[in-house]
Structure formats: C-alpha cells, structure tokens
Short mmCIF file of C-alpha atoms in Angstrom, two decimals:
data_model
loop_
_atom_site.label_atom_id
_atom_site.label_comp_id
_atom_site.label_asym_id
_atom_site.label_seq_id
_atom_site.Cartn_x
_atom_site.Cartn_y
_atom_site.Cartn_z
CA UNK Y 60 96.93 83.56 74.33
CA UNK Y 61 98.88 84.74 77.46
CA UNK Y 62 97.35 83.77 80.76
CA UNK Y 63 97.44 87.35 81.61
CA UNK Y 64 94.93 87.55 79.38
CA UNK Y 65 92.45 85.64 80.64
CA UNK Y 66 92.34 86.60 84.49
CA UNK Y 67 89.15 87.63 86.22
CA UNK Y 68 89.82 91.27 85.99
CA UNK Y 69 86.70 92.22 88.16
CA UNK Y 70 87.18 89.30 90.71
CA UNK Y 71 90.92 90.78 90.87
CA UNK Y 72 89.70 93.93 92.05
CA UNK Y 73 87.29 92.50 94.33
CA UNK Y 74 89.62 90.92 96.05
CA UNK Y 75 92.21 94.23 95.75
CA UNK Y 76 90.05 96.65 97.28
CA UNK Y 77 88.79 94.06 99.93
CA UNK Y 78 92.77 94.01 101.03
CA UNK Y 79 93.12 97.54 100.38
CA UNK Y 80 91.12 98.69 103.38
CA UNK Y 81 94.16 98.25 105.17
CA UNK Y 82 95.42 100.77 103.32
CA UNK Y 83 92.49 102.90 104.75
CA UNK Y 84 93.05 102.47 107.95
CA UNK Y 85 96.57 103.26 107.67
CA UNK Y 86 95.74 106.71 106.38
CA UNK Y 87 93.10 107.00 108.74
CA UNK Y 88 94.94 106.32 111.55
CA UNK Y 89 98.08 107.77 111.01
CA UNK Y 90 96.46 111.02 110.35
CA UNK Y 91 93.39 110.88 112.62
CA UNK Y 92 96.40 112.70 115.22
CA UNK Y 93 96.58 115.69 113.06
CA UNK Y 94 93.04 116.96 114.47
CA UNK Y 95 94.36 116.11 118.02
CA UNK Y 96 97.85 117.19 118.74
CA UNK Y 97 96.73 120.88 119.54
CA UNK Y 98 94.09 119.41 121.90
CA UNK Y 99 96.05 116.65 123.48
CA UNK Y 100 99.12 119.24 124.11
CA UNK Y 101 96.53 121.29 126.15
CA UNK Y 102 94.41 118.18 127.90
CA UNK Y 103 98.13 116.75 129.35
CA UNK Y 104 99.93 120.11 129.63
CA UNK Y 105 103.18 118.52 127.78
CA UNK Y 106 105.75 120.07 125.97
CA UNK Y 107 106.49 119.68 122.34
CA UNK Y 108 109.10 116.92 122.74
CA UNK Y 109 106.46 114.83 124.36
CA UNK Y 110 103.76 115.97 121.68
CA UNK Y 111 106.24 114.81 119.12
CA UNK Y 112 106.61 111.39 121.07
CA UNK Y 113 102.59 111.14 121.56
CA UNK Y 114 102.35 111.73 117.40
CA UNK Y 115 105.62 109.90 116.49
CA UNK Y 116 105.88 106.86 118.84
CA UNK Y 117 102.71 105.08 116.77
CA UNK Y 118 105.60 105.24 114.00
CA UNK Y 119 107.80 102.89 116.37
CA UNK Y 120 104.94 100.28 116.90
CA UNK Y 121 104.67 100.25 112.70
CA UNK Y 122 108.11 99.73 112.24
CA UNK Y 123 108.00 96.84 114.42
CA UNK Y 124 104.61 95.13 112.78
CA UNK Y 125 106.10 96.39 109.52
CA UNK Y 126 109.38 94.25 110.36
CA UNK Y 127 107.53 90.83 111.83
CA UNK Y 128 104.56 90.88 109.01
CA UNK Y 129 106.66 89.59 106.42
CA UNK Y 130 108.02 86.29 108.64
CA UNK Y 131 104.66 85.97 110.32
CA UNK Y 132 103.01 86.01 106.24
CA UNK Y 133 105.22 83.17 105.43
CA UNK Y 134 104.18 81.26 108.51
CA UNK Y 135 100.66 81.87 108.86
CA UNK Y 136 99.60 83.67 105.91
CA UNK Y 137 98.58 86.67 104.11
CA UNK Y 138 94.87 86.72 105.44
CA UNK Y 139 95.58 85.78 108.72
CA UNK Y 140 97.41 88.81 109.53
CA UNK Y 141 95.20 90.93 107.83
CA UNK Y 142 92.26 89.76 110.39
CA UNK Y 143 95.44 90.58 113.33
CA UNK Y 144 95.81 93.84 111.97
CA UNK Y 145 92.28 94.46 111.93
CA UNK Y 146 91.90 93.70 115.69
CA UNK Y 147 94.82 95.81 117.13
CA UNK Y 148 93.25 98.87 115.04
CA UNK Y 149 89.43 98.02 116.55
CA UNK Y 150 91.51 97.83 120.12
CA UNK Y 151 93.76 100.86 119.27
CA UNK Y 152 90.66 103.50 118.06
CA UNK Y 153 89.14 102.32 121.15
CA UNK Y 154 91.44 102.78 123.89
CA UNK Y 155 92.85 106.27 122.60
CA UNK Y 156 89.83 107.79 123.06
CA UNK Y 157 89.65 106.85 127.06
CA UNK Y 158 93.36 107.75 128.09
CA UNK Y 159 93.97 108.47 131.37
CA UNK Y 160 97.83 109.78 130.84
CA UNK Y 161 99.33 110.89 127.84
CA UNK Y 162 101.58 107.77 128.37
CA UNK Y 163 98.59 105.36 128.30
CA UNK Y 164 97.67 107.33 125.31
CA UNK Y 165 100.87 106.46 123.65
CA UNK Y 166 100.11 103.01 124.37
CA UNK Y 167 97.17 102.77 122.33
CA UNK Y 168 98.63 104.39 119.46
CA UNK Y 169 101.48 102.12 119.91
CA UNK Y 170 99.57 99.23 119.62
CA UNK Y 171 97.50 100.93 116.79
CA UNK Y 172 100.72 101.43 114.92
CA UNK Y 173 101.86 97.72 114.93
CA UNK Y 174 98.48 97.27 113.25
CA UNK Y 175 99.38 100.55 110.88
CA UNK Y 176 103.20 98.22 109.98
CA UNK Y 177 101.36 94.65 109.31
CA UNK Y 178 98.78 96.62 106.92
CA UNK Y 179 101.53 98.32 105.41
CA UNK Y 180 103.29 95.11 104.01
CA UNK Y 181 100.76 93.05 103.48
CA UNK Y 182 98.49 94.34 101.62
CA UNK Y 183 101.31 95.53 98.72
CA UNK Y 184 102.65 91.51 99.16
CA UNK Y 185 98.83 89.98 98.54
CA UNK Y 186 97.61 92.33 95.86
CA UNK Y 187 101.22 91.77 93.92
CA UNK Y 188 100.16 88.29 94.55
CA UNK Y 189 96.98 87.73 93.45
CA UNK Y 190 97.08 90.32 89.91
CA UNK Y 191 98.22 90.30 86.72
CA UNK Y 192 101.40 91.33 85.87
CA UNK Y 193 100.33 93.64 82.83
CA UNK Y 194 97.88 95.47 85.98
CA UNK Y 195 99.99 94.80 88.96
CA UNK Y 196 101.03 98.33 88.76
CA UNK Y 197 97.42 99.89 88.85
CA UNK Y 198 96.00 97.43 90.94
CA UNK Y 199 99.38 97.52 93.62
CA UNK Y 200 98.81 101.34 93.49
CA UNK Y 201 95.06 100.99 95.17
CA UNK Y 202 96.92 100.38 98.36
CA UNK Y 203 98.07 103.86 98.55
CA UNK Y 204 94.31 105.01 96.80
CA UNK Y 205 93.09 103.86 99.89
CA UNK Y 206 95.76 105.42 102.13
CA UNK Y 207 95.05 108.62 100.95
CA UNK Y 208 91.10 108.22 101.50
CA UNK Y 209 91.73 107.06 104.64
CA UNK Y 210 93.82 110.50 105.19
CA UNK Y 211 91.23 112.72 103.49
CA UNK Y 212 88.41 110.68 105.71
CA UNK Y 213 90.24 111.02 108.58
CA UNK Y 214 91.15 114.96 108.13
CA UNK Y 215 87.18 115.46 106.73
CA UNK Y 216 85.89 113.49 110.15
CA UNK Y 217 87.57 115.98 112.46
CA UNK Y 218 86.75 118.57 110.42
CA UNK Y 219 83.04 118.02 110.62
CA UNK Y 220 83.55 117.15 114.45
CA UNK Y 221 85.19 120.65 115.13
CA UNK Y 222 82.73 122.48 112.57
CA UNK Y 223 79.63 121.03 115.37
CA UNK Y 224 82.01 121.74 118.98
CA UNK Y 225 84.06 124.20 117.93
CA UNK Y 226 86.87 123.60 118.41
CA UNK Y 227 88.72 119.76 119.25
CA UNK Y 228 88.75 120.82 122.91
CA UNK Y 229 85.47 121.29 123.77
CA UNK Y 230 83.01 118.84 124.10
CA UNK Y 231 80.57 116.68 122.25
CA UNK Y 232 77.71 114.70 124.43
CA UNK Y 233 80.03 115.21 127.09
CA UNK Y 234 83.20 114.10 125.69
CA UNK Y 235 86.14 115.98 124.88
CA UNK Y 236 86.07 116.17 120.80
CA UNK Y 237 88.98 114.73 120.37
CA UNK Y 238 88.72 111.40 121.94
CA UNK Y 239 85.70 111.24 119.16
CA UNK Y 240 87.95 111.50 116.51
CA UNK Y 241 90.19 108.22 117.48
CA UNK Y 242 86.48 106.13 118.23
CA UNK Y 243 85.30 106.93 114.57
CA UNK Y 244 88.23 104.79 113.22
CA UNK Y 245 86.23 101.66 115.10
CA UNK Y 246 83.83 101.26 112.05
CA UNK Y 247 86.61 100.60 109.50
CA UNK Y 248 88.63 98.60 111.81
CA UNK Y 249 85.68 96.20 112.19
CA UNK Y 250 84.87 96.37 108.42
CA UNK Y 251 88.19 95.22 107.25
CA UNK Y 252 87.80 91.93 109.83
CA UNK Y 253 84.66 91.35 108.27
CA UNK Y 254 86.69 91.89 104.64
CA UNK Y 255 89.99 90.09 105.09
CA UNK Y 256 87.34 86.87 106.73
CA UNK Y 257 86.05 86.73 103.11
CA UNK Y 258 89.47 86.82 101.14
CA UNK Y 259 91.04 84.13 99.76
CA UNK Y 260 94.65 83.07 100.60
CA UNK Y 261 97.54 83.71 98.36
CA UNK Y 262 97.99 81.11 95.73
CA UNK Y 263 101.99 81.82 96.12
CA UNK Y 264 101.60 81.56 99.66
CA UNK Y 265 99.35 78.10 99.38
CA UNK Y 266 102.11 77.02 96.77
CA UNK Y 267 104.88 77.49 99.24
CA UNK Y 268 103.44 75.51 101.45
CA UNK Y 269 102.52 72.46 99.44
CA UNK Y 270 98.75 73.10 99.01
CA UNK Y 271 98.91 73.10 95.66
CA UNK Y 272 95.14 71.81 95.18
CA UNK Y 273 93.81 74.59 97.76
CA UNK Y 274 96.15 77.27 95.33
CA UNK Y 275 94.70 75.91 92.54
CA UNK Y 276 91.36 76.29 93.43
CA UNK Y 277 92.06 80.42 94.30
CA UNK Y 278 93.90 80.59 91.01
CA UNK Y 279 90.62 79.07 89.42
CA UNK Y 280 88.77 82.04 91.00
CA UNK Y 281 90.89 84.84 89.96
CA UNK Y 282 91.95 83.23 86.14
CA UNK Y 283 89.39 81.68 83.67
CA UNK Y 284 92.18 79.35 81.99
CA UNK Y 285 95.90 78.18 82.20
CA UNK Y 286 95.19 77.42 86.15
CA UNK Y 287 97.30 74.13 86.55
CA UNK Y 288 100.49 75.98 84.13
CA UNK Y 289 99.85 79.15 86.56
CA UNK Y 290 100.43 76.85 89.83
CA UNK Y 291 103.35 74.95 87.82
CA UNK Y 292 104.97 78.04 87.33
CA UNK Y 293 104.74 79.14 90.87
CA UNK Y 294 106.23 76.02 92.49
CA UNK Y 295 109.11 76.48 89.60
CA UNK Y 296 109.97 79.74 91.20
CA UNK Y 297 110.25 78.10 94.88
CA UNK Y 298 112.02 75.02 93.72
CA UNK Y 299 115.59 76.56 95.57
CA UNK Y 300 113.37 78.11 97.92
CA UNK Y 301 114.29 77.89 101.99
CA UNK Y 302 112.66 79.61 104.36
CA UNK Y 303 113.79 83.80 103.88
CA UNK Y 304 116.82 85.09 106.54
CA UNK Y 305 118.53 88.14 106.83
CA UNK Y 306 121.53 86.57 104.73
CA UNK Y 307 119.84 85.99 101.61
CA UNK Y 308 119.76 89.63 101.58
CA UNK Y 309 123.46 89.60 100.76
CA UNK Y 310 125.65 88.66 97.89
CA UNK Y 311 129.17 87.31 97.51
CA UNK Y 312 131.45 89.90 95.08
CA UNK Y 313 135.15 89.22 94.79
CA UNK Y 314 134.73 86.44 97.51
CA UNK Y 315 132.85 89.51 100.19
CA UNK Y 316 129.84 89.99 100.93
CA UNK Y 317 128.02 92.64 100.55
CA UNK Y 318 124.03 93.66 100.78
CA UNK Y 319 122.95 93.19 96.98
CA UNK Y 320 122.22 96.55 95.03
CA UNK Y 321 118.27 95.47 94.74
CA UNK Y 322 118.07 96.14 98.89
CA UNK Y 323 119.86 99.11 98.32
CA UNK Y 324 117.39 100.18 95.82
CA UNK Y 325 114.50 99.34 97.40
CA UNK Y 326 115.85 101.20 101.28
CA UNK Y 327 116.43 104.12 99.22
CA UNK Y 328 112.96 104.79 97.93
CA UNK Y 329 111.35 103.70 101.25
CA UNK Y 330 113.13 105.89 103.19
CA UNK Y 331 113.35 108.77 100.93
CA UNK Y 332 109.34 108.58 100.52
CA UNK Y 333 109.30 109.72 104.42
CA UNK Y 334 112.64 111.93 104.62
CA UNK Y 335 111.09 114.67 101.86
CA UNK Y 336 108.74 115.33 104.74
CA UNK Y 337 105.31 114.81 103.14
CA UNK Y 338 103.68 113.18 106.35
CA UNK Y 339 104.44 116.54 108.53
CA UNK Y 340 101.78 118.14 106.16
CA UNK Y 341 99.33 115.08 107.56
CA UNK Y 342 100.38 115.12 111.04
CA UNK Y 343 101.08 118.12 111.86
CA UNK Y 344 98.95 120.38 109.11
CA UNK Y 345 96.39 121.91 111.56
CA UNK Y 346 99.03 122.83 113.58
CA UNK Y 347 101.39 124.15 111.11
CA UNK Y 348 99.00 126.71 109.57
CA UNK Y 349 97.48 127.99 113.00
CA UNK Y 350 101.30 128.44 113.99
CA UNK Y 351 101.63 130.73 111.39
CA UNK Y 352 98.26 133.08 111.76
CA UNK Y 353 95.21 131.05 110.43
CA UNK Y 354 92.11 130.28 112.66
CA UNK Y 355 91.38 126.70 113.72
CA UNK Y 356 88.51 125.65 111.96
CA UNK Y 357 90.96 127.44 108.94
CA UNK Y 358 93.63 125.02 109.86
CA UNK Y 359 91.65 122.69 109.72
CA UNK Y 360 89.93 123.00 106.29
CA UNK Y 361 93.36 123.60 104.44
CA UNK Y 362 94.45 120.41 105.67
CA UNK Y 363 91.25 119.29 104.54
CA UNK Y 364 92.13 120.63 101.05
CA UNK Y 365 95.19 119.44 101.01
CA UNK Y 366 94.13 115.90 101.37
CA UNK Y 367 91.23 115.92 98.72
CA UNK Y 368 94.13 117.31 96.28
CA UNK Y 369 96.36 113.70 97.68
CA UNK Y 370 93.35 112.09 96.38
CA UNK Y 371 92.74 113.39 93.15
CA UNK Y 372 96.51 113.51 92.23
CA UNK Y 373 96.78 109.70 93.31
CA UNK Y 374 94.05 108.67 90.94
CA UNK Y 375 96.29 110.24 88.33
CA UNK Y 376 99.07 108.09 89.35
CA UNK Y 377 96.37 105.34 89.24
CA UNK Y 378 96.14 105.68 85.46
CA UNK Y 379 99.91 106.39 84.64
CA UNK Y 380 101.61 103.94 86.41
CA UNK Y 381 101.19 101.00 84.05
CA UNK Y 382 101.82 103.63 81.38
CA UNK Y 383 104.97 105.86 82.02
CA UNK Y 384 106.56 103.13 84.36
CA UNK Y 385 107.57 103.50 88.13
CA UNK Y 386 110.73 104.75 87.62
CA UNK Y 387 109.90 107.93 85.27
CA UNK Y 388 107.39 109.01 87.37
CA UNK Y 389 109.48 108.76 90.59
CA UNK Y 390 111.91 111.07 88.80
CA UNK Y 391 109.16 113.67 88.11
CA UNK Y 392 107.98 113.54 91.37
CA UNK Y 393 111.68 113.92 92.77
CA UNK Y 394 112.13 117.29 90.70
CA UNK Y 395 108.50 118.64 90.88
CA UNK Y 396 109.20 118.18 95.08
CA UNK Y 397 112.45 120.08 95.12
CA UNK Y 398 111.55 122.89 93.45
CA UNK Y 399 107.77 123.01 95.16
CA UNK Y 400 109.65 122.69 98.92
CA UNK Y 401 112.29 125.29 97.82
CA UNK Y 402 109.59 127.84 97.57
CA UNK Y 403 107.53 126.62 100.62
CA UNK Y 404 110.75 126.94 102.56
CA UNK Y 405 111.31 130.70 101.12
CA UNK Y 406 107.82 131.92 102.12
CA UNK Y 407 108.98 130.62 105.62
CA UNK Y 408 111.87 131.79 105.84
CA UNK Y 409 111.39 135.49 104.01
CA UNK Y 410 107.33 136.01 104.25
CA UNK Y 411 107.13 135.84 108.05
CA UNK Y 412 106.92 138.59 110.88
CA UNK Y 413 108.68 138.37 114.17
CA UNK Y 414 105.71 136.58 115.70
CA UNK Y 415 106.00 133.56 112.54
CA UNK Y 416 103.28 134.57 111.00
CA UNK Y 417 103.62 134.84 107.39
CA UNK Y 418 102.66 138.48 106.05
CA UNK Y 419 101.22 139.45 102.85
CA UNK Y 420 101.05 136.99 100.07
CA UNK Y 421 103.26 134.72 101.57
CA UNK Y 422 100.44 133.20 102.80
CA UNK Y 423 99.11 132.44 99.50
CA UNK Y 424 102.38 130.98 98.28
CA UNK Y 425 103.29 128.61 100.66
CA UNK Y 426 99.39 127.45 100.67
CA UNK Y 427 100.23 126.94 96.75
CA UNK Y 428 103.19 125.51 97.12
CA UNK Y 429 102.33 122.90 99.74
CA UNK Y 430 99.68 121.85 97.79
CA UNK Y 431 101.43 121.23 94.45
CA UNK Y 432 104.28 119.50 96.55
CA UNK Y 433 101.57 117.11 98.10
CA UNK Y 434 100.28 116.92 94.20
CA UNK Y 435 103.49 116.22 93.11
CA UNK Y 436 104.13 113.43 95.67
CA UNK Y 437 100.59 111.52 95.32
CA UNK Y 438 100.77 111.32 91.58
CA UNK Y 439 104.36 109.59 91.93
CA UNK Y 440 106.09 108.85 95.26
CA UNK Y 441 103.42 108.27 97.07
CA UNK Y 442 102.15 105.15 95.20
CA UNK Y 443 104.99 104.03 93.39
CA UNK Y 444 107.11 103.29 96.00
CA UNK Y 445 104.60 100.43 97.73
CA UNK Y 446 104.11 99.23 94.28
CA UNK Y 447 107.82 98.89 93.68
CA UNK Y 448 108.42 96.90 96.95
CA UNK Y 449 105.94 94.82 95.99
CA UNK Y 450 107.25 93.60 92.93
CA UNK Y 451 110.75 94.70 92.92
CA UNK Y 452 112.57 91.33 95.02
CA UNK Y 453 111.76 88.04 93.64
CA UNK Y 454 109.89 85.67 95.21
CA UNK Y 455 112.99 83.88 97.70
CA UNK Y 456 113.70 87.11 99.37
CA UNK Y 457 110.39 89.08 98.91
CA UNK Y 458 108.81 88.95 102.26
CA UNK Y 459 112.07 89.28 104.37
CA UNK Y 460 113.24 92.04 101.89
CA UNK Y 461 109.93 94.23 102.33
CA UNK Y 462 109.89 93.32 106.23
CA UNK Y 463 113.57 95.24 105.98
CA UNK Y 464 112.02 98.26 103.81
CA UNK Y 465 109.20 98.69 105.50
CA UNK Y 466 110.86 98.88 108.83
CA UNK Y 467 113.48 101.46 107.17
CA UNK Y 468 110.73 103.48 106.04
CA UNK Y 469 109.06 103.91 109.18
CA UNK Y 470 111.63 104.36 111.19
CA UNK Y 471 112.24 107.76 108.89
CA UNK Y 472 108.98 108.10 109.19
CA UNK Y 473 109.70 108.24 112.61
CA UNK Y 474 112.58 110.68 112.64
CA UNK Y 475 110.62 112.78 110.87
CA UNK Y 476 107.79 113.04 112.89
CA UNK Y 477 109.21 112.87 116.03
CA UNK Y 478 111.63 116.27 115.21
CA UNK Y 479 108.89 118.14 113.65
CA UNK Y 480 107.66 119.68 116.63
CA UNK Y 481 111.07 119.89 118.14
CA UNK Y 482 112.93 121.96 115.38
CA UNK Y 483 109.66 124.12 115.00
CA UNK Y 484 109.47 125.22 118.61
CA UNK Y 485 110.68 127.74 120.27
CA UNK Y 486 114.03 125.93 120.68
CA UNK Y 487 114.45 124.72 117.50
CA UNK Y 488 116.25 125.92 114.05
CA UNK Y 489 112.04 127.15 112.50
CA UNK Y 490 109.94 126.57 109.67
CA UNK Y 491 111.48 127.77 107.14
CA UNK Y 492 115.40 125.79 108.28
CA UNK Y 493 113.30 122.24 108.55
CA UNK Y 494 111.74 122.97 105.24
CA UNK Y 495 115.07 123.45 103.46
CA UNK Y 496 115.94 119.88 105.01
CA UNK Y 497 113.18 118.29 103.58
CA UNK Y 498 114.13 120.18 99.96
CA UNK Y 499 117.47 119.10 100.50
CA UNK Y 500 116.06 114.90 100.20
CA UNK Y 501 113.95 115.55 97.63
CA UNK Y 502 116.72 116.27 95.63
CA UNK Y 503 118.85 114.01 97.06
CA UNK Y 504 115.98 111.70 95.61
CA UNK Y 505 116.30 112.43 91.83
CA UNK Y 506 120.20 111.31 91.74
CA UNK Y 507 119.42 108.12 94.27
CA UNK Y 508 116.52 106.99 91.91
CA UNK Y 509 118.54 107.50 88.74
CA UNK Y 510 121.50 105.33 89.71
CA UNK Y 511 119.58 103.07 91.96
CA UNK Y 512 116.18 102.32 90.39
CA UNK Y 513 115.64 99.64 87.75
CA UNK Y 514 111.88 99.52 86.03
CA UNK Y 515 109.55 96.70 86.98
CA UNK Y 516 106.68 97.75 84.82
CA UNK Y 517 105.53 94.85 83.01
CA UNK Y 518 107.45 92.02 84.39
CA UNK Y 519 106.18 88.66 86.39
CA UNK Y 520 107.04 88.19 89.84
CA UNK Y 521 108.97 84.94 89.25
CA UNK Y 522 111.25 87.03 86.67
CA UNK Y 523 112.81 89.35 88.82
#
C-alpha cells in the first residue's frame, strides 16, 4: 500500500486550515481598502495618483516580504515566519486606523503588505509540504479558499459598518468609519499568532536541516505508517542540495545560460493572475460602480456580491482541481475571462452617457459580466496558480523560485493597482480603454499557458 494512503487525512487539514489563515488575512487586508479609498480621498484631499499610491503601495511592501520569505523559510523556518507575518498584520490593522497623514497611512499599509508577501509564500510552501500528493491540489487550493473569505469578510465588514453610519465618512462612537474597518482585521491577525504557535514545522524543512528525529516525529503525526521510508525519501531529494541562489534558477544550453523554461512557466502564470485585472474589482469595486451612477451603500453591496460569488466559484475549483488538473482548468479560465472582459469593456465603452454613467441595460450587463469574469477566475486562476507554485519547482530551487514568482506577481499586482485610478480619471484613457487592456492578457493567457504550462496533478514533490 502507497504511503499516500495511509496519511492522517483529518490531521492534514488541521494543520492546512491552521496555515491557511494567512490566506485570510491576505484577502482581508488587501481588500479591507476597497471600503476606504472614497473616504480616505476625501479625509486627505489627494488626488487620484496619490489614492492609487495609498491603495497600491501595500502591493510594494508584499513584493518585498513575498521576495525575502522564501530565504528567511530556509533559515528559520516555515512557522516562524508565519508568527512574523502575524505580528506586522496585528501592527498594520492597528496603526491604519490612527493616521495622521495619508503618508503615515501608507506606512502602515506598507508594513501590512510585507506581512500580506510572507503569507503569500508560505503558506502554499508548508501546505505543499505537509499533504499528500494525491490531495496536494485540494488541500494547496485552501490557501486561496481562505483568500477569498478573507475578501468576502472584509467587503461584508464594511458593508455592515456603512449600513449602521451611513456612509464610510461619517462616524461611529466618534470615529471616522473607516479607520473601523482597518481595526477589525486585529482579531484575525491575533488568531493566526495563536494558530501558526500550535503548528508543527515542516518535515522537509526539519530534514534539510539535519533534524531528522524532530521530522520524523511531525511525519508520525500527519502519516499512520511508512514514517522512517517518508523521511528517507526526503533527505534523498536534498542529497545535491546547497543552500538556493539566484543561479540555480538558470540552465546551461549550447554552453549559455539561460533562465530554465520551469521559471518561465511559473512568472507567466503569476503575473498573468494580476495583469487580467481581477484585483481592481476588489480594490477598487465600490468605487467603480458609484463612478458609474450607483448609490454607496449600492456600491457597496455589489461588491459584496461579487465576493460571495469568488467564494462559491472557488469551492468549485476546490473539488475540480485534483480532478481536471491545473492546467485544463487554467485554460478555461483564460477563455471564459476574455470573452467575459470583452463584454464588460463594451458596456463601458458603448452603454455610457457623457457623464460615465452607464444608461439602460448596460448596467445590467456589465454587473453580469463582472460577475461571471470573477466566477470564471475563482474556479481556475485564482487557485490554481498558488497551487502550481507550490508544487511546480522541485525541492533545490523551490523556495528561491517562489520568492522570484511571488515578487513578479505582486509587483503586477502593483502596476495594476497603482494605474487603476490613474487611467480612470479624468486624465486618463476611461473605463471602458483599461478594460480592453485587461481583455487583451486574458487572452494573452490562453496561448502563454498552452506552450508554457506542464501538469503537476498527481506527482510528488521530490519528482519534479
């Protein structure tokens, strides 16, 4: 019988969704802003290249944590960054809700996003870790479950706290509404300390370092049998290993060299995930629908709604992923996005008045349309791509592979983000224009994935 077989399926999960509240607050607070941009433009008096700096900047601080977790894993540990990234989101909810400038403000979120760029790594590297490779898929894919709760929690939260002041402006207790929003993520900040304190280390990462009694004993709590073959095989896979550089990133063809095809692979999906646009519908959502003639509390609720549909659609991917296989699905999700941001960006671009506002049922069909685009991206892109940088480098380059990724990733992230509010405003190329962008990647997406992407479904970790 295959040790796969025998693992500790509910202790695995345990231990997954303990990790995956990182994945919460990522959602959380990355999307917590979406309530507050309106607000904060108004509070500071800034423009909307500052807004997009105030919203976007948090993006620079993940890209940074995003680039160091991997190193800082290998040195330290899985768990011990975990507990790091816990304590820069307690500090970050904290401090964005008392700024005194909107450059203080940035601060916070800054330091809030490092926290947002460890999460973001390793939670994907300790879940494909510590599971089963015939459920590494489903169990890899509860990291972006609990990114989109954290997003629908986040989005319902400052619903219910405009639905009591009114609007995210006016005040609760004395405090602007806003600045609410940001404390609430304090709970699950100091939840996932208390979580990550009770995890156990990585066996690979306890095997890398020579603790091979300590990663026997974790093994021991997450497989029934096979423990001292498990651990054997491990230390197989680092026998070559040396401590993970930029260079092993590279291979030698025809006596050049040249970054090897699996980096390529894996910078593609990252940055494509982010360059189709999907977070602009999470940041910027509220904002987006009151631009074009709906009421706040409105606004609000459709983003709301929009969310609760990431959710649903990402249990669906949940179920399929082990299934179909990451790179179908990825393929789906490429053509069902083109063809859903096509029509968004034709209701924009041919359903509006002078003023922006869309007119007559255009209204209806871009709310349709952005909501089967966000379907189409939770039930595929959305997980699958985390999943697939978890498992898609073997084990020598993993963590200084993902660092790269992940740092790609938000850095479009970034981009994205950042120019939202920029091409939108009254200076910019418009809705509809940026929307035909974010079509134009999404397609882009379908021919990338198809010569790029190699399936992982199935395989072990020291195989690939």
């Amino acid at each position: 019988m295959a040790v796969e077989d025998n693992y500790k399926v509910g202790h695995v999960i345990m231990i997954t969704l303990s990790a995956a509240i990182g994945g919460f607050l990522f959602g959380f607070d990355s999307s917590v802003i979406n309530g507050a941009n309106v607000a904060l433009k108004g509070y500071f008096n800034c423009n909307d290249m500052q807004l997009g700096l105030a919203v976007s900047l948090a993006l620079i601080g993940a890209a940074i944590g995003a680039y160091f977790a991997g190193r800082l894993a290998d040195k330290f540990g899985r768990v011990r960054c975990m507990l790091a990234a816990a304590v820069l989101f307690f500090i970050s909810a904290i401090g964005s809700g008392l700024p005194f400038t909107i450059y203080d403000f940035i601060a916070w979120r800054v330091i809030g996003g490092v926290g947002i760029g460890v999460a973001s790594i390793i939670a994907p590297i300790y879940i494909a870790e510590t599971s089963p490779a015939h459920l590494r898929g489903r169990l890899g894919s509860m990291q972006q479950f609990a990114i989109v709760i954290g997003i629908f929690v986040a989005l319902l939260s400052n619903y219910i706290i405009v639905r009591i002041s009114g609007s995210a402006s006016n005040l609760i207790m004395g405090i602007e509404s806003w600045k609410v929003m940001f404390w609430v993520e304090a709970i699950p900040a100091f939840l996932y300390g208390v979580a990550a304190w009770q995890l156990p280390e990585s066996p690979r990462f306890l095997v890398s370092k020579g603790r091979m009694e300590e990663a026997q004993k974790v093994l021991s709590m997450i497989a029934s049998v096979g423990i001292k073959e498990k651990a054997q095989e491990i230390e197989d896979s680092f026998k070559t290993h040396k401590p993970a550089k930029l260079s092993d990133l590279l291979e030698t063809v025809a006596g050049k060299k040249r970054v090897a095809p699996i980096v390529w692979a894996g910078l593609s999906i990252a940055i494509l995930q982010q360059l189709v646009g999907i977070n602009v519908i999470f940041y910027y959502g509220s904002m987006l629908w009151q631009s074009v003639g709906f009421g706040e509390s409105d606004a609000f609720l459709t983003s709301v709604i929009s969310s609760a549909i990431n959710l649903t659609m990402t249990i669906a991917a949940i179920l399929l992923i082990d299934k179909i296989g990451r790179k179908p699905l990825l393929l789906i999700g490429s053509a069902g996005m083109t063809v859903t941001l096509g029509i968004l960006a034709c209701c924009f671009l041919f359903g509006s008045d002078a003023s922006g506002n869309l007119t007559g049922n255009s209204g209806i069909f871009a709310l349709l349309a952005a909501n089967f685009y966000v379907a189409f991206f939770a039930a595929t892109w959305g997980p699958v791509m985390w999943v697939m940088l978890g498992e898609m480098f073997n084990n020598r380059i993993r963590a200084v592979a993902i660092a790269i990724c992940g740092l790609a990733q938000w850095g479009a992230n970034f981009l994205v983000s950042w120019s939202f509010p920029v091409l939108v405003g009254k200076d910019g190329i418009g809705i509809g224009p940026t929307y035909l962008i974010y079509t134009t990647f999404a397609a882009i997406s379908f021919v990338l994935v198809a010569k790029l992407v190699n399936e992982t479904k199935g395989k072990k970790l020291e195989a690939m």
